[in-house]
CSV table of C-alpha atoms in Angstrom, one decimal:
chain,number,residue,atom,x,y,z
A,3,UNK,CA,23.8,14.4,75.1
A,4,UNK,CA,26.0,16.4,73.0
A,5,UNK,CA,24.8,20.0,72.4
A,6,UNK,CA,25.9,22.4,69.6
A,7,UNK,CA,27.3,25.8,70.0
A,8,UNK,CA,24.1,27.4,68.4
A,9,UNK,CA,21.7,25.6,70.6
A,10,UNK,CA,19.4,28.1,72.5
A,11,UNK,CA,20.1,28.6,76.1
A,12,UNK,CA,18.7,30.7,78.7
A,13,UNK,CA,20.6,31.4,82.2
A,14,UNK,CA,18.5,30.3,85.2
A,15,UNK,CA,21.2,31.1,87.9
A,16,UNK,CA,25.0,32.0,88.0
A,17,UNK,CA,27.0,32.3,91.1
A,18,UNK,CA,30.8,31.6,92.0
A,19,UNK,CA,30.4,28.0,91.5
A,20,UNK,CA,29.2,28.0,87.8
A,21,UNK,CA,26.2,28.9,85.9
A,22,UNK,CA,22.8,27.0,85.6
A,23,UNK,CA,21.4,27.1,82.0
A,24,UNK,CA,18.3,25.9,80.4
A,25,UNK,CA,19.2,24.3,77.2
A,26,UNK,CA,17.0,23.5,74.2
A,27,UNK,CA,18.3,20.3,73.1
A,28,UNK,CA,17.1,18.1,70.1
A,29,UNK,CA,14.8,16.1,72.5
A,30,UNK,CA,13.6,19.0,74.5
A,31,UNK,CA,14.7,21.2,77.2
A,32,UNK,CA,17.4,20.0,79.8
A,33,UNK,CA,19.4,22.0,82.6
A,34,UNK,CA,23.1,22.1,82.4
A,35,UNK,CA,25.5,23.1,85.4
A,36,UNK,CA,28.3,24.7,83.4
A,37,UNK,CA,31.5,24.9,85.5
A,38,UNK,CA,33.3,27.0,82.7
A,39,UNK,CA,32.7,30.2,84.2
A,40,UNK,CA,34.1,29.2,87.7
A,41,UNK,CA,37.0,31.1,88.8
A,42,UNK,CA,40.2,29.0,88.9
A,43,UNK,CA,40.5,28.9,92.9
A,44,UNK,CA,36.9,27.8,92.9
A,45,UNK,CA,37.0,25.0,90.2
A,46,UNK,CA,38.0,22.3,92.7
A,47,UNK,CA,35.3,22.6,95.2
A,48,UNK,CA,32.8,23.4,92.1
A,49,UNK,CA,33.9,20.1,90.6
A,50,UNK,CA,33.5,18.3,93.7
A,51,UNK,CA,30.0,19.3,94.3
A,52,UNK,CA,28.9,18.7,90.8
A,53,UNK,CA,30.5,15.1,91.0
A,54,UNK,CA,28.5,14.6,94.3
A,55,UNK,CA,25.3,15.6,92.5
A,56,UNK,CA,26.0,13.4,89.4
A,57,UNK,CA,26.6,10.4,91.8
A,58,UNK,CA,23.3,11.0,93.7
A,59,UNK,CA,21.3,11.5,90.5
A,60,UNK,CA,22.8,8.1,89.2
A,61,UNK,CA,21.9,6.6,92.4
A,62,UNK,CA,18.2,7.3,92.1
A,63,UNK,CA,17.9,7.0,88.6
A,64,UNK,CA,14.2,6.3,87.5
A,65,UNK,CA,12.8,7.8,90.6
A,66,UNK,CA,9.8,10.1,90.0
A,67,UNK,CA,9.8,13.9,90.8
A,68,UNK,CA,13.7,14.1,91.2
A,69,UNK,CA,16.0,15.0,88.1
A,70,UNK,CA,17.3,12.5,85.8
A,71,UNK,CA,21.0,12.6,85.2
A,72,UNK,CA,21.8,13.2,81.4
A,73,UNK,CA,25.5,13.7,81.4
A,74,UNK,CA,28.4,14.4,83.6
A,75,UNK,CA,31.9,14.8,81.9
A,76,UNK,CA,33.8,16.8,84.4
A,77,UNK,CA,33.0,20.2,83.1
A,78,UNK,CA,29.1,20.2,82.8
A,79,UNK,CA,26.4,18.2,84.4
A,80,UNK,CA,23.1,17.8,82.5
A,81,UNK,CA,20.0,16.8,84.0
A,82,UNK,CA,16.4,16.4,82.9
A,83,UNK,CA,14.3,19.6,83.3
A,84,UNK,CA,11.2,19.7,85.5
A,85,UNK,CA,8.5,22.4,84.9
A,86,UNK,CA,7.3,23.9,88.2
A,87,UNK,CA,8.1,26.9,90.4
A,88,UNK,CA,10.3,27.1,93.7
A,89,UNK,CA,8.4,26.8,96.8
A,90,UNK,CA,8.9,30.5,97.9
A,91,UNK,CA,7.5,31.5,94.3
A,92,UNK,CA,4.3,29.3,94.7
A,93,UNK,CA,4.0,28.5,98.5
A,94,UNK,CA,1.7,25.4,99.2
A,95,UNK,CA,-0.2,27.6,101.8
A,96,UNK,CA,-2.7,25.2,103.5
A,97,UNK,CA,-2.1,22.3,101.0
A,98,UNK,CA,-2.0,19.3,103.3
A,99,UNK,CA,-2.2,17.0,100.2
A,100,UNK,CA,1.0,18.5,99.0
A,101,UNK,CA,2.9,18.0,102.2
A,102,UNK,CA,1.6,14.6,102.6
A,103,UNK,CA,3.1,13.8,98.9
A,104,UNK,CA,6.4,15.6,99.8
A,105,UNK,CA,6.8,13.3,102.9
A,106,UNK,CA,6.2,10.5,100.8
A,107,UNK,CA,8.7,11.4,98.2
A,108,UNK,CA,11.2,11.8,101.1
A,109,UNK,CA,10.6,8.5,102.1
A,110,UNK,CA,11.1,7.0,98.6
A,111,UNK,CA,14.4,8.9,98.6
A,112,UNK,CA,15.6,7.8,102.0
A,113,UNK,CA,14.7,4.1,101.2
A,114,UNK,CA,17.0,4.3,98.2
A,115,UNK,CA,19.7,5.2,100.5
A,116,UNK,CA,20.1,8.8,99.6
A,117,UNK,CA,19.5,12.1,102.1
A,118,UNK,CA,19.1,15.2,100.3
A,119,UNK,CA,21.0,17.2,103.1
A,120,UNK,CA,20.0,20.7,101.8
A,121,UNK,CA,16.1,20.9,102.3
A,122,UNK,CA,16.1,24.1,104.6
A,123,UNK,CA,16.3,26.1,101.2
A,124,UNK,CA,13.0,26.6,99.6
A,125,UNK,CA,14.5,26.8,96.4
A,126,UNK,CA,15.3,23.1,96.3
A,127,UNK,CA,11.7,22.2,96.7
A,128,UNK,CA,9.4,22.5,93.5
A,129,UNK,CA,5.7,22.8,93.0
A,130,UNK,CA,5.3,21.2,89.6
A,131,UNK,CA,3.0,22.6,86.9
A,132,UNK,CA,0.3,19.9,88.0
A,133,UNK,CA,0.8,20.7,91.8
A,134,UNK,CA,3.1,18.0,93.0
A,135,UNK,CA,6.2,18.2,95.1
A,136,UNK,CA,9.6,17.6,93.5
A,137,UNK,CA,13.2,18.0,94.7
A,138,UNK,CA,16.3,19.4,92.9
A,139,UNK,CA,20.0,20.4,93.7
A,140,UNK,CA,21.6,17.3,95.1
A,141,UNK,CA,25.2,18.7,95.5
A,142,UNK,CA,25.1,17.9,99.1
A,143,UNK,CA,23.4,14.7,99.1
A,144,UNK,CA,24.9,11.7,100.9
A,145,UNK,CA,24.5,8.1,99.8
A,146,UNK,CA,24.7,5.1,102.3
A,147,UNK,CA,23.0,2.3,103.9
A,148,UNK,CA,19.5,3.5,104.8
A,149,UNK,CA,19.2,1.4,108.0
A,150,UNK,CA,22.7,2.7,109.3
A,151,UNK,CA,22.5,5.1,112.3
A,152,UNK,CA,24.2,7.9,110.3
A,153,UNK,CA,21.7,7.9,107.3
A,154,UNK,CA,18.6,7.5,109.7
A,155,UNK,CA,19.9,10.8,111.5
A,156,UNK,CA,20.3,12.5,108.0
A,157,UNK,CA,16.9,11.4,106.9
A,158,UNK,CA,15.3,12.6,110.1
A,159,UNK,CA,17.1,16.0,109.6
A,160,UNK,CA,15.5,15.9,105.9
A,161,UNK,CA,12.1,15.4,107.4
A,162,UNK,CA,12.6,18.1,110.1
A,163,UNK,CA,13.3,20.8,107.4
A,164,UNK,CA,10.1,19.6,105.5
A,165,UNK,CA,8.1,20.0,108.5
A,166,UNK,CA,9.6,23.5,109.2
A,167,UNK,CA,8.2,24.3,105.9
A,168,UNK,CA,4.9,22.8,106.8
A,169,UNK,CA,5.0,24.7,110.1
A,170,UNK,CA,5.4,27.9,107.8
A,171,UNK,CA,2.7,27.2,105.4
A,172,UNK,CA,0.2,24.8,107.0
A,173,UNK,CA,0.9,25.2,110.6
A,174,UNK,CA,-2.6,24.2,111.7
A,175,UNK,CA,-2.1,20.6,110.0
A,176,UNK,CA,0.8,19.6,112.2
A,177,UNK,CA,0.4,16.4,114.0
A,178,UNK,CA,1.4,16.0,117.4
A,179,UNK,CA,4.2,13.7,116.3
A,180,UNK,CA,5.2,16.2,113.7
A,181,UNK,CA,5.4,18.9,116.5
A,182,UNK,CA,7.6,16.4,118.6
A,183,UNK,CA,10.1,16.0,115.8
A,184,UNK,CA,10.4,19.7,115.4
A,185,UNK,CA,11.3,20.2,118.8
A,186,UNK,CA,13.9,17.5,119.0
A,187,UNK,CA,16.9,18.8,117.2
A,188,UNK,CA,19.9,16.6,116.6
A,189,UNK,CA,23.7,17.0,117.2
A,190,UNK,CA,24.3,17.5,113.5
A,191,UNK,CA,22.1,20.5,113.6
A,192,UNK,CA,23.6,21.8,116.8
A,193,UNK,CA,27.1,21.3,115.6
A,194,UNK,CA,26.3,22.8,112.3
A,195,UNK,CA,24.7,26.0,113.9
A,196,UNK,CA,28.0,26.1,116.2
A,197,UNK,CA,30.4,25.7,113.5
A,198,UNK,CA,29.6,25.2,109.9
A,199,UNK,CA,27.2,27.9,109.6
A,200,UNK,CA,29.2,30.9,110.7
A,201,UNK,CA,32.1,29.7,108.4
A,202,UNK,CA,29.4,29.3,105.5
A,203,UNK,CA,28.1,33.0,105.9
A,204,UNK,CA,31.6,34.3,106.3
A,205,UNK,CA,32.8,32.5,103.0
A,206,UNK,CA,29.6,33.4,101.1
A,207,UNK,CA,28.9,37.0,102.2
A,208,UNK,CA,32.5,38.2,102.8
A,209,UNK,CA,34.5,36.2,100.3
A,210,UNK,CA,32.1,35.5,97.5
A,211,UNK,CA,30.0,38.6,97.9
A,212,UNK,CA,26.6,36.7,97.6
A,213,UNK,CA,23.8,35.7,99.9
A,214,UNK,CA,21.1,33.1,99.0
A,215,UNK,CA,18.6,34.0,101.7
A,216,UNK,CA,18.7,30.5,103.1
A,217,UNK,CA,17.2,29.6,99.6
A,218,UNK,CA,14.0,31.9,99.8
A,219,UNK,CA,14.7,33.6,96.8
A,220,UNK,CA,15.9,37.6,96.4
A,221,UNK,CA,15.0,39.9,99.4
A,222,UNK,CA,12.5,42.5,98.5
């Protein structure tokens, strides 16, 4: 979807890995991940993350309540715009139906062989204008055989993160099975907390000088 230089844009987010822009195109608004403002030393990881997102979105093309890939040319990624608010902006408190629909959305995603892999962040869960759950930001998504042990493990981690949000906003509706899922942590989670997360925090906070507050929005 080519866009002229005078097309109105609005910055939604900017960090060391690029800018997220809301662009008004000839057929309506869409979202652009622009790598042009990325520092030279971060362009390779920024390109790798954007390419990973493009592959995941292409794989689930046509699925409801996820972005649709419009274009990826190595410099910017364009995806469809979904009107709504991040979970932390419009929490689904006590909304059992929302969490039921969110679980079905995850099941659809996993049946297509994609694990989101970044659902601890409330910013990656949308509450759409008509109250449905939706998913965004597939930079860390993994594609694979949904029946493989690895993909089933990642799918379970996706579910655990959803249930953690349900525990926060709809605790009384947790079922006994969901409570057991929350208690059973996987070796992937334990390895991440022991090794990956300390490195992530050091890089983001000490080197890049930004903090996403676990995707819950700015701290007050």
